[in-house]
PDB file of C-alpha atoms in Angstrom:
ATOM      1  CA  PRO T 144      -4.048  13.823  -0.704  1.00 84.00           C
ATOM      2  CA  VAL T 145      -7.489  15.304   0.046  1.00 94.00           C
ATOM      3  CA  ALA T 146      -6.002  18.636   1.099  1.00 95.00           C
ATOM      4  CA  ALA T 147      -3.650  18.615  -1.885  1.00 96.00           C
ATOM      5  CA  MET T 148      -6.568  17.864  -4.187  1.00 96.00           C
ATOM      6  CA  GLY T 149      -8.343  20.858  -2.691  1.00 96.00           C
ATOM      7  CA  PHE T 150      -5.285  23.003  -3.383  1.00 96.00           C
ATOM      8  CA  TRP T 151      -5.269  21.813  -7.002  1.00 95.00           C
ATOM      9  CA  LEU T 152      -8.987  22.457  -7.448  1.00 96.00           C
ATOM     10  CA  PHE T 153      -8.834  25.883  -5.821  1.00 96.00           C
ATOM     11  CA  PHE T 154      -5.753  27.328  -7.502  1.00 95.00           C
ATOM     12  CA  PHE T 155      -5.447  25.439 -10.795  1.00 94.00           C
ATOM     13  CA  GLU T 156      -8.981  24.383 -11.733  1.00 94.00           C
ATOM     14  CA  LYS T 157     -10.536  27.575 -10.294  1.00 93.00           C
ATOM     15  CA  LYS T 158     -13.231  25.542  -8.551  1.00 95.00           C
ATOM     16  CA  ARG T 159     -13.145  27.663  -5.443  1.00 95.00           C
ATOM     17  CA  ARG T 160     -15.952  26.126  -3.416  1.00 96.00           C
ATOM     18  CA  CYS T 161     -15.003  22.475  -3.958  1.00 96.00           C
ATOM     19  CA  GLY T 162     -11.336  23.283  -3.506  1.00 96.00           C
ATOM     20  CA  ALA T 163     -11.883  25.187  -0.271  1.00 97.00           C
ATOM     21  CA  ILE T 164     -14.031  22.399   1.191  1.00 97.00           C
ATOM     22  CA  ALA T 165     -11.510  19.687   0.313  1.00 96.00           C
ATOM     23  CA  LEU T 166      -8.581  21.786   1.522  1.00 96.00           C
ATOM     24  CA  PHE T 167     -10.219  22.581   4.858  1.00 97.00           C
ATOM     25  CA  LEU T 168     -11.555  19.086   5.541  1.00 97.00           C
ATOM     26  CA  GLY T 169      -8.302  17.438   4.469  1.00 96.00           C
ATOM     27  CA  CYS T 170      -6.195  19.595   6.782  1.00 96.00           C
ATOM     28  CA  ALA T 171      -8.674  19.261   9.655  1.00 97.00           C
ATOM     29  CA  TRP T 172      -8.876  15.486   9.351  1.00 96.00           C
ATOM     30  CA  PHE T 173      -5.079  15.194   9.200  1.00 94.00           C
ATOM     31  CA  ILE T 174      -4.754  17.157  12.446  1.00 94.00           C
ATOM     32  CA  VAL T 175      -7.512  15.203  14.204  1.00 95.00           C
ATOM     33  CA  VAL T 176      -6.130  11.816  13.168  1.00 94.00           C
ATOM     34  CA  THR T 177      -2.440  12.461  13.853  1.00 92.00           C
ATOM     35  CA  GLN T 178      -2.844  14.517  17.015  1.00 91.00           C
ATOM     36  CA  ALA T 179      -5.894  12.912  18.635  1.00 93.00           C
ATOM     37  CA  LEU T 180      -7.189   9.619  17.254  1.00 93.00           C
ATOM     38  CA  ILE T 181      -3.913   7.761  16.703  1.00 92.00           C
ATOM     39  CA  PRO T 182      -2.377   8.768  20.072  1.00 91.00           C
ATOM     40  CA  ALA T 183      -5.642   7.847  21.804  1.00 90.00           C
ATOM     41  CA  PHE T 184      -5.531   4.307  20.431  1.00 85.00           C
ATOM     42  CA  LYS T 185      -1.748   3.902  20.755  1.00 84.00           C
ATOM     43  CA  GLU T 186      -1.268   4.968  24.367  1.00 80.00           C
ATOM     44  CA  GLY T 187       0.038   8.403  23.442  1.00 84.00           C
ATOM     45  CA  ARG T 188       2.369   7.291  20.660  1.00 85.00           C
ATOM     46  CA  GLY T 189       2.313   8.941  17.254  1.00 84.00           C
ATOM     47  CA  PRO T 190       1.737   7.395  13.816  1.00 88.00           C
ATOM     48  CA  GLY T 191       3.782   4.253  13.264  1.00 84.00           C
ATOM     49  CA  GLY T 192       5.092   5.407   9.908  1.00 88.00           C
ATOM     50  CA  LEU T 193       7.215   8.134  11.495  1.00 91.00           C
ATOM     51  CA  GLY T 194      10.006   5.612  11.956  1.00 90.00           C
ATOM     52  CA  ARG T 195      10.593   5.744   8.214  1.00 94.00           C
ATOM     53  CA  TYR T 196      11.643   9.397   8.380  1.00 94.00           C
ATOM     54  CA  THR T 197      13.813   9.495  11.504  1.00 92.00           C
ATOM     55  CA  TYR T 198      16.607  11.236   9.604  1.00 93.00           C
ATOM     56  CA  LEU T 199      14.257  14.238   9.477  1.00 93.00           C
ATOM     57  CA  GLY T 200      12.885  14.050  13.013  1.00 92.00           C
ATOM     58  CA  GLU T 201      10.980  12.053  15.603  1.00 89.00           C
ATOM     59  CA  SER T 202       7.582  13.752  15.259  1.00 90.00           C
ATOM     60  CA  ILE T 203       5.429  15.245  12.522  1.00 91.00           C
ATOM     61  CA  GLY T 204       6.349  18.749  13.648  1.00 91.00           C
ATOM     62  CA  GLU T 205      10.078  18.017  13.615  1.00 93.00           C
ATOM     63  CA  ILE T 206       9.859  16.403  10.195  1.00 93.00           C
ATOM     64  CA  ILE T 207       8.036  19.390   8.689  1.00 92.00           C
ATOM     65  CA  ILE T 208      10.499  21.860  10.237  1.00 94.00           C
ATOM     66  CA  ASN T 209      13.539  19.897   9.071  1.00 93.00           C
ATOM     67  CA  MET T 210      12.109  19.635   5.577  1.00 92.00           C
ATOM     68  CA  LEU T 211      12.281  23.437   5.513  1.00 92.00           C
ATOM     69  CA  LEU T 212      15.599  23.814   7.339  1.00 93.00           C
ATOM     70  CA  ARG T 213      17.451  20.946   5.644  1.00 91.00           C
ATOM     71  CA  PRO T 214      16.735  21.279   1.934  1.00 91.00           C
ATOM     72  CA  ASP T 215      19.969  19.418   1.173  1.00 92.00           C
ATOM     73  CA  ALA T 216      18.519  16.187   2.600  1.00 90.00           C
ATOM     74  CA  ILE T 217      15.341  16.619   0.568  1.00 93.00           C
ATOM     75  CA  ILE T 218      17.165  17.460  -2.653  1.00 93.00           C
ATOM     76  CA  ALA T 219      19.448  14.446  -2.235  1.00 92.00           C
ATOM     77  CA  ARG T 220      16.408  12.166  -2.103  1.00 93.00           C
ATOM     78  CA  LEU T 221      14.504  13.907  -4.877  1.00 92.00           C
ATOM     79  CA  PHE T 222      17.338  13.620  -7.372  1.00 92.00           C
ATOM     80  CA  SER T 223      18.622  10.196  -6.398  1.00 93.00           C
ATOM     81  CA  PRO T 224      18.742   7.290  -8.895  1.00 93.00           C
ATOM     82  CA  GLY T 225      16.118   5.460  -6.836  1.00 92.00           C
ATOM     83  CA  THR T 226      13.669   8.338  -7.212  1.00 94.00           C
ATOM     84  CA  LEU T 227      14.282   8.455 -10.947  1.00 95.00           C
ATOM     85  CA  VAL T 228      13.542   4.737 -11.259  1.00 95.00           C
ATOM     86  CA  TYR T 229      10.415   5.131  -9.117  1.00 96.00           C
ATOM     87  CA  PHE T 230       9.064   7.955 -11.246  1.00 94.00           C
ATOM     88  CA  LEU T 231       9.847   5.935 -14.363  1.00 93.00           C
ATOM     89  CA  LEU T 232       7.875   2.991 -12.973  1.00 93.00           C
ATOM     90  CA  LEU T 233       4.906   5.259 -12.281  1.00 94.00           C
ATOM     91  CA  THR T 234       4.852   6.894 -15.696  1.00 93.00           C
ATOM     92  CA  ALA T 235       6.179   4.230 -18.084  1.00 91.00           C
ATOM     93  CA  PRO T 236       2.770   2.581 -18.709  1.00 90.00           C
ATOM     94  CA  ILE T 237       1.271   5.963 -19.673  1.00 91.00           C
ATOM     95  CA  ILE T 238       4.334   7.871 -20.848  1.00 90.00           C
ATOM     96  CA  TRP T 239       3.057   8.359 -24.407  1.00 87.00           C
ATOM     97  CA  TRP T 240      -0.053  10.164 -23.162  1.00 88.00           C
ATOM     98  CA  LEU T 241       1.535  12.638 -20.769  1.00 92.00           C
ATOM     99  CA  SER T 242       2.161  16.263 -21.604  1.00 91.00           C
ATOM    100  CA  LEU T 243       3.797  18.848 -19.365  1.00 91.00           C
ATOM    101  CA  LYS T 244       1.054  21.181 -20.512  1.00 92.00           C
ATOM    102  CA  TYR T 245      -1.427  19.276 -18.324  1.00 94.00           C
ATOM    103  CA  TRP T 246       0.745  18.232 -15.367  1.00 95.00           C
ATOM    104  CA  MET T 247      -1.370  20.160 -12.838  1.00 96.00           C
ATOM    105  CA  PRO T 248      -3.460  17.196 -11.540  1.00 95.00           C
ATOM    106  CA  LEU T 249      -0.231  15.776 -10.157  1.00 95.00           C
ATOM    107  CA  VAL T 250      -0.402  18.484  -7.470  1.00 96.00           C
ATOM    108  CA  GLY T 251      -3.055  16.380  -5.750  1.00 96.00           C
ATOM    109  CA  ALA T 252      -0.657  13.448  -5.546  1.00 96.00           C
ATOM    110  CA  MET T 253       2.299  15.449  -4.224  1.00 96.00           C
ATOM    111  CA  PRO T 254       1.902  14.543  -0.509  1.00 95.00           C
ATOM    112  CA  VAL T 255       1.852  10.803  -1.209  1.00 96.00           C
ATOM    113  CA  LEU T 256       4.585  11.097  -3.816  1.00 96.00           C
ATOM    114  CA  THR T 257       6.753  13.061  -1.376  1.00 95.00           C
ATOM    115  CA  LEU T 258       6.183  10.591   1.456  1.00 95.00           C
ATOM    116  CA  ASN T 259       7.162   7.691  -0.779  1.00 96.00           C
ATOM    117  CA  ILE T 260      10.288   9.401  -2.086  1.00 96.00           C
ATOM    118  CA  LEU T 261      11.527  10.509   1.346  1.00 96.00           C
ATOM    119  CA  SER T 262      10.829   7.195   3.075  1.00 95.00           C
ATOM    120  CA  ASP T 263      13.646   4.915   4.200  1.00 94.00           C
ATOM    121  CA  ILE T 264      11.514   1.939   3.142  1.00 93.00           C
ATOM    122  CA  ASP T 265      12.134   0.827  -0.441  1.00 93.00           C
ATOM    123  CA  ALA T 266       8.710  -0.846  -0.533  1.00 93.00           C
ATOM    124  CA  GLN T 267       7.134   2.602  -0.819  1.00 95.00           C
ATOM    125  CA  ARG T 268       8.859   3.058  -4.165  1.00 94.00           C
ATOM    126  CA  ASP T 269       7.778  -0.047  -6.035  1.00 91.00           C
ATOM    127  CA  LEU T 270       4.570  -1.125  -7.732  1.00 88.00           C
ATOM    128  CA  ILE T 271       4.068  -4.284  -5.683  1.00 87.00           C
ATOM    129  CA  HIS T 272       2.811  -2.621  -2.528  1.00 90.00           C
ATOM    130  CA  GLN T 273      -0.127  -0.297  -1.951  1.00 92.00           C
ATOM    131  CA  TYR T 274       1.740   2.923  -1.257  1.00 95.00           C
ATOM    132  CA  SER T 275       1.459   4.350  -4.779  1.00 95.00           C
ATOM    133  CA  VAL T 276      -2.246   3.602  -5.280  1.00 95.00           C
ATOM    134  CA  PRO T 277      -3.425   7.115  -4.200  1.00 95.00           C
ATOM    135  CA  ILE T 278      -1.256   8.585  -6.972  1.00 96.00           C
ATOM    136  CA  LEU T 279      -3.013   6.632  -9.734  1.00 95.00           C
ATOM    137  CA  PRO T 280      -6.229   8.725 -10.025  1.00 95.00           C
ATOM    138  CA  PHE T 281      -4.243  11.911 -10.554  1.00 96.00           C
ATOM    139  CA  LEU T 282      -2.072  10.261 -13.205  1.00 96.00           C
ATOM    140  CA  LEU T 283      -5.215   9.145 -15.014  1.00 95.00           C
ATOM    141  CA  VAL T 284      -6.630  12.680 -14.943  1.00 96.00           C
ATOM    142  CA  TRP T 285      -3.332  13.851 -16.438  1.00 95.00           C
ATOM    143  CA  VAL T 286      -3.689  11.271 -19.227  1.00 93.00           C
ATOM    144  CA  ILE T 287      -7.319  12.206 -19.880  1.00 93.00           C
ATOM    145  CA  ALA T 288      -6.461  15.890 -20.196  1.00 94.00           C
ATOM    146  CA  THR T 289      -3.625  15.158 -22.625  1.00 91.00           C
ATOM    147  CA  VAL T 290      -5.653  12.824 -24.822  1.00 87.00           C
ATOM    148  CA  ALA T 291      -8.637  15.188 -24.801  1.00 88.00           C
ATOM    149  CA  ASP T 292      -6.420  17.940 -26.173  1.00 87.00           C
ATOM    150  CA  GLY T 293      -5.528  15.727 -29.120  1.00 78.00           C
ATOM    151  CA  LYS T 294      -2.415  17.636 -30.134  1.00 80.00           C
ATOM    152  CA  CYS T 295       0.156  17.160 -27.398  1.00 83.00           C
ATOM    153  CA  GLY T 296       2.043  14.410 -25.642  1.00 82.00           C
ATOM    154  CA  LEU T 297       4.741  12.090 -26.923  1.00 80.00           C
ATOM    155  CA  TRP T 298       2.262  10.051 -28.941  1.00 76.00           C
ATOM    156  CA  TYR T 299       1.307  13.100 -30.979  1.00 74.00           C
ATOM    157  CA  GLY T 300       4.831  14.317 -31.573  1.00 71.00           C
ATOM    158  CA  ILE T 301       6.407  10.965 -32.419  1.00 70.00           C
ATOM    159  CA  TRP T 302       3.830   8.393 -33.427  1.00 66.00           C
ATOM    160  CA  ARG T 303       1.752  10.734 -35.567  1.00 63.00           C
ATOM    161  CA  LYS T 304       4.837  11.551 -37.612  1.00 64.00           C
ATOM    162  CA  TRP T 305       5.774   7.880 -37.786  1.00 63.00           C
ATOM    163  CA  PHE T 306       2.437   6.845 -39.244  1.00 59.00           C
ATOM    164  CA  LYS T 307       2.230   9.983 -41.394  1.00 56.00           C
ATOM    165  CA  LYS T 308      -1.425  10.444 -40.641  1.00 53.00           C
ATOM    166  CA  ASN T 309      -3.318  13.643 -40.079  1.00 52.00           C
ATOM    167  CA  GLY T 310      -4.278  14.419 -36.487  1.00 49.00           C
ATOM    168  CA  GLY T 311      -7.970  13.576 -36.721  1.00 50.00           C
ATOM    169  CA  ASP T 312      -7.583  10.196 -38.418  1.00 52.00           C
ATOM    170  CA  PHE T 313      -4.735   9.223 -36.127  1.00 51.00           C
ATOM    171  CA  VAL T 314      -6.671  10.000 -32.973  1.00 52.00           C
ATOM    172  CA  ARG T 315      -9.784   8.273 -34.214  1.00 53.00           C
ATOM    173  CA  PHE T 316      -8.324   5.077 -35.639  1.00 53.00           C
ATOM    174  CA  LYS T 317      -4.847   4.535 -34.181  1.00 66.00           C
ATOM    175  CA  LEU T 318      -4.812   5.956 -30.670  1.00 68.00           C
ATOM    176  CA  PRO T 319      -7.204   3.466 -28.986  1.00 73.00           C
ATOM    177  CA  LYS T 320      -5.315   0.497 -30.436  1.00 78.00           C
ATOM    178  CA  LEU T 321      -1.963   1.904 -29.408  1.00 78.00           C
ATOM    179  CA  MET T 322      -3.195   2.559 -25.865  1.00 80.00           C
ATOM    180  CA  VAL T 323      -4.391  -1.030 -25.530  1.00 83.00           C
ATOM    181  CA  ILE T 324      -1.155  -2.441 -26.946  1.00 86.00           C
ATOM    182  CA  TRP T 325       1.033  -0.290 -24.713  1.00 87.00           C
ATOM    183  CA  SER T 326      -1.091  -1.129 -21.670  1.00 85.00           C
ATOM    184  CA  VAL T 327      -0.624  -4.845 -22.333  1.00 88.00           C
ATOM    185  CA  ILE T 328       3.123  -4.338 -22.749  1.00 90.00           C
ATOM    186  CA  GLY T 329       3.232  -2.392 -19.486  1.00 87.00           C
ATOM    187  CA  PHE T 330       1.298  -5.103 -17.665  1.00 86.00           C
ATOM    188  CA  LEU T 331       3.523  -7.888 -18.954  1.00 86.00           C
ATOM    189  CA  ALA T 332       6.654  -5.925 -18.077  1.00 87.00           C
ATOM    190  CA  LEU T 333       5.710  -4.642 -14.621  1.00 86.00           C
ATOM    191  CA  ALA T 334       2.897  -6.743 -13.151  1.00 84.00           C
ATOM    192  CA  LYS T 335       3.684  -9.602 -10.786  1.00 83.00           C
ATOM    193  CA  TYR T 336       1.160 -11.865 -12.475  1.00 80.00           C
ATOM    194  CA  GLY T 337       3.334 -14.868 -11.669  1.00 81.00           C
ATOM    195  CA  TYR T 338       2.350 -14.455  -8.026  1.00 83.00           C
ATOM    196  CA  PHE T 339      -1.152 -15.695  -8.849  1.00 82.00           C
ATOM    197  CA  TRP T 340       0.081 -19.238  -9.369  1.00 84.00           C
ATOM    198  CA  THR T 341       3.017 -19.138  -6.921  1.00 84.00           C
ATOM    199  CA  ILE T 342       3.071 -17.343  -3.567  1.00 82.00           C
ATOM    200  CA  TYR T 343      -0.653 -16.509  -3.646  1.00 81.00           C
ATOM    201  CA  LEU T 344      -1.448 -20.223  -3.765  1.00 87.00           C
ATOM    202  CA  ASP T 345       1.146 -21.501  -1.296  1.00 86.00           C
ATOM    203  CA  THR T 346      -1.307 -21.999   1.558  1.00 89.00           C
ATOM    204  CA  LEU T 347      -4.076 -23.727  -0.402  1.00 91.00           C
ATOM    205  CA  ASP T 348      -3.209 -27.129   1.051  1.00 94.00           C
ATOM    206  CA  THR T 349      -4.077 -25.844   4.532  1.00 95.00           C
ATOM    207  CA  LEU T 350      -7.158 -23.856   3.484  1.00 94.00           C
ATOM    208  CA  PRO T 351      -9.835 -26.387   4.620  1.00 96.00           C
ATOM    209  CA  ALA T 352      -8.201 -26.687   8.031  1.00 97.00           C
ATOM    210  CA  MET T 353      -7.879 -22.907   8.320  1.00 96.00           C
ATOM    211  CA  ARG T 354     -11.594 -22.495   7.628  1.00 96.00           C
ATOM    212  CA  GLU T 355     -12.545 -25.078  10.224  1.00 97.00           C
ATOM    213  CA  ALA T 356     -10.281 -23.511  12.834  1.00 97.00           C
ATOM    214  CA  VAL T 357     -11.612 -20.005  12.163  1.00 96.00           C
ATOM    215  CA  SER T 358     -15.183 -21.279  12.541  1.00 95.00           C
ATOM    216  CA  LEU T 359     -14.303 -22.482  16.046  1.00 96.00           C
ATOM    217  CA  VAL T 360     -13.479 -18.946  17.180  1.00 96.00           C
ATOM    218  CA  ARG T 361     -17.009 -18.256  18.360  1.00 90.00           C
ATOM    219  CA  THR T 362     -16.624 -15.297  20.714  1.00 91.00           C
ATOM    220  CA  LYS T 363     -15.239 -11.771  20.367  1.00 92.00           C
ATOM    221  CA  GLY T 364     -12.308 -12.520  22.657  1.00 94.00           C
ATOM    222  CA  GLY T 365      -8.739 -11.496  21.901  1.00 96.00           C
ATOM    223  CA  VAL T 366      -6.856 -13.445  19.233  1.00 97.00           C
ATOM    224  CA  LEU T 367      -3.186 -14.009  18.466  1.00 97.00           C
ATOM    225  CA  THR T 368      -2.762 -15.384  14.950  1.00 97.00           C
ATOM    226  CA  THR T 369      -0.913 -15.176  11.638  1.00 96.00           C
ATOM    227  CA  SER T 370      -1.105 -12.411   9.058  1.00 93.00           C
ATOM    228  CA  GLU T 371      -3.092 -14.622   6.652  1.00 92.00           C
ATOM    229  CA  MET T 372      -5.806 -15.539   9.148  1.00 95.00           C
ATOM    230  CA  ALA T 373      -6.085 -12.202  10.961  1.00 96.00           C
ATOM    231  CA  PRO T 374      -8.411 -10.564   8.368  1.00 95.00           C
ATOM    232  CA  HIS T 375     -10.971 -13.335   8.931  1.00 95.00           C
ATOM    233  CA  LEU T 376     -11.049 -12.646  12.670  1.00 95.00           C
ATOM    234  CA  SER T 377     -10.757  -8.871  12.764  1.00 90.00           C
ATOM    235  CA  ASP T 378     -14.260  -8.125  14.116  1.00 89.00           C
ATOM    236  CA  ARG T 379     -13.022  -7.789  17.706  1.00 91.00           C
ATOM    237  CA  GLN T 380     -11.248  -5.257  19.886  1.00 89.00           C
ATOM    238  CA  LEU T 381      -8.016  -7.214  20.308  1.00 93.00           C
ATOM    239  CA  ILE T 382      -6.181  -9.070  17.568  1.00 95.00           C
ATOM    240  CA  LYS T 383      -2.420  -9.264  17.128  1.00 95.00           C
ATOM    241  CA  LEU T 384      -0.013 -10.979  14.766  1.00 96.00           C
ATOM    242  CA  THR T 385       2.646 -13.498  15.679  1.00 96.00           C
ATOM    243  CA  LYS T 386       6.127 -11.998  15.242  1.00 94.00           C
ATOM    244  CA  ASP T 387       9.346 -13.929  15.559  1.00 92.00           C
ATOM    245  CA  TYR T 388      11.107 -10.963  17.182  1.00 92.00           C
ATOM    246  CA  ASP T 389       8.383 -10.453  19.805  1.00 91.00           C
ATOM    247  CA  ARG T 390       7.921 -13.743  21.594  1.00 92.00           C
ATOM    248  CA  PRO T 391       5.080 -13.544  24.154  1.00 95.00           C
ATOM    249  CA  THR T 392       5.649 -14.722  27.706  1.00 95.00           C
ATOM    250  CA  ASP T 393       3.159 -16.958  29.496  1.00 95.00           C
ATOM    251  CA  GLU T 394       1.807 -13.843  31.167  1.00 95.00           C
ATOM    252  CA  ASP T 395       1.481 -12.030  27.826  1.00 95.00           C
ATOM    253  CA  LEU T 396      -0.562 -14.909  26.414  1.00 96.00           C
ATOM    254  CA  MET T 397      -3.204 -14.433  29.088  1.00 96.00           C
ATOM    255  CA  GLU T 398      -4.609 -11.386  27.283  1.00 95.00           C
ATOM    256  CA  TYR T 399      -5.804 -13.669  24.462  1.00 97.00           C
ATOM    257  CA  ASP T 400      -8.752 -16.038  24.445  1.00 97.00           C
ATOM    258  CA  TYR T 401      -7.587 -17.755  21.260  1.00 97.00           C
ATOM    259  CA  VAL T 402      -4.226 -18.468  19.648  1.00 98.00           C
ATOM    260  CA  LEU T 403      -4.494 -19.692  16.061  1.00 98.00           C
ATOM    261  CA  LEU T 404      -1.270 -20.839  14.381  1.00 98.00           C
ATOM    262  CA  ASN T 405      -0.201 -22.220  11.031  1.00 97.00           C
ATOM    263  CA  LEU T 406       3.045 -24.099  11.594  1.00 97.00           C
ATOM    264  CA  ARG T 407       3.473 -24.880   7.910  1.00 96.00           C
ATOM    265  CA  TYR T 408       2.990 -21.290   6.716  1.00 95.00           C
ATOM    266  CA  PRO T 409       3.660 -19.027   9.730  1.00 95.00           C
ATOM    267  CA  GLY T 410       2.946 -15.824   7.814  1.00 91.00           C
ATOM    268  CA  TRP T 411       4.502 -12.385   7.631  1.00 90.00           C
ATOM    269  CA  LYS T 412       7.183 -11.575  10.223  1.00 91.00           C
ATOM    270  CA  SER T 413       7.201 -15.139  11.498  1.00 94.00           C
ATOM    271  CA  ASN T 414       8.922 -18.428  10.684  1.00 95.00           C
ATOM    272  CA  GLN T 415       8.377 -22.139  11.182  1.00 95.00           C
ATOM    273  CA  GLU T 416      10.819 -22.430  14.066  1.00 96.00           C
ATOM    274  CA  PHE T 417       9.122 -19.637  15.991  1.00 96.00           C
ATOM    275  CA  ALA T 418       5.628 -20.997  15.269  1.00 96.00           C
ATOM    276  CA  ALA T 419       6.592 -24.491  16.434  1.00 96.00           C
ATOM    277  CA  SER T 420       8.171 -23.086  19.587  1.00 96.00           C
ATOM    278  CA  LEU T 421       5.071 -21.013  20.346  1.00 97.00           C
ATOM    279  CA  ALA T 422       2.846 -24.056  19.825  1.00 97.00           C
ATOM    280  CA  GLN T 423       4.993 -26.025  22.265  1.00 97.00           C
ATOM    281  CA  GLN T 424       4.798 -23.188  24.784  1.00 97.00           C
ATOM    282  CA  LEU T 425       1.005 -23.161  24.546  1.00 97.00           C
ATOM    283  CA  THR T 426       0.799 -26.945  24.809  1.00 96.00           C
ATOM    284  CA  VAL T 427       2.305 -26.861  28.296  1.00 96.00           C
ATOM    285  CA  HIS T 428       0.581 -23.627  29.311  1.00 96.00           C
ATOM    286  CA  PRO T 429      -1.828 -24.452  32.161  1.00 95.00           C
ATOM    287  CA  GLU T 430      -4.494 -21.994  30.972  1.00 95.00           C
ATOM    288  CA  PHE T 431      -4.694 -23.061  27.311  1.00 97.00           C
ATOM    289  CA  GLN T 432      -6.094 -26.158  25.660  1.00 96.00           C
ATOM    290  CA  LEU T 433      -5.458 -27.447  22.152  1.00 97.00           C
ATOM    291  CA  VAL T 434      -8.955 -27.808  20.677  1.00 97.00           C
ATOM    292  CA  TYR T 435      -8.095 -28.197  17.002  1.00 97.00           C
ATOM    293  CA  ARG T 436      -5.160 -29.650  15.089  1.00 97.00           C
ATOM    294  CA  ARG T 437      -5.086 -30.531  11.410  1.00 97.00           C
ATOM    295  CA  ASP T 438      -2.616 -29.952   8.558  1.00 96.00           C
ATOM    296  CA  ASP T 439      -0.316 -28.007  10.905  1.00 97.00           C
ATOM    297  CA  ILE T 440      -3.154 -25.676  11.904  1.00 97.00           C
ATOM    298  CA  TYR T 441      -3.334 -25.337  15.689  1.00 98.00           C
ATOM    299  CA  LEU T 442      -6.075 -23.615  17.670  1.00 98.00           C
ATOM    300  CA  PHE T 443      -5.538 -23.058  21.376  1.00 98.00           C
ATOM    301  CA  VAL T 444      -8.367 -21.773  23.570  1.00 97.00           C
ATOM    302  CA  LYS T 445      -7.968 -20.266  27.011  1.00 96.00           C
ATOM    303  CA  SER T 446      -9.858 -22.007  29.773  1.00 89.00           C
ATOM    304  CA  PHE T 447     -12.726 -19.924  31.130  1.00 72.00           C
TER     305      PHE T 447
END
């Protein structure tokens, strides 16, 4: 998005210096990260997200080439019902304040928008996950430009006529109220606010035990733990998540100094059966000791 923003600034906003800097740095950083940094930290493997575009190729180069040589595959995705729904989700909360006259800021969001549309993962085309967040600033700039004009956009063409007000009075007195009302409607219709008193609170009954167990991880040694507890222990070189499809052997476990489990809420990509089995495996492991157990929170520490 940085390079695309530079392209937008350079060619559409005529801000040559800022655009050139963003375009150059964005392209340079993309090359450094994808061709040097990621392979260096992943034993020569490329970015993990490439698996979502295997129908276009196995590497970044292949994907770019096939995007040019196989326009039929791209067009099929661009004009699919799923893409239409995705674009509707992105624009519905602000649809009244968008005008094609000021669409240009969307150029900066094109790389992210394209990646989301072409991905095999549906999660990249909903509003629950983080994938669409980089698009939001450019949508807001689009809205600002439309509203600043004062005489374009759906709100001007439809609502102004409905209220039979002149342009100045309508903008001054009605537009702010309508924006607030529509924003509330959009939030109630699209936001997952119910999560705040459901799945976001599921693990509260184990929270005190989780805190105590985390406090017992006193060194920077490697940790194997759940997705919920990993962020609290991330200040170390080695930390991995428990995954029910990747059961560690006794030898694999030796690379960790700590194994922290939540048998009641095993976390993302795990389940209770797998967590219980792993806890049993560690219980009989000669190199690990169970040093903490409360509310189905287990902390195993490797003997030094």
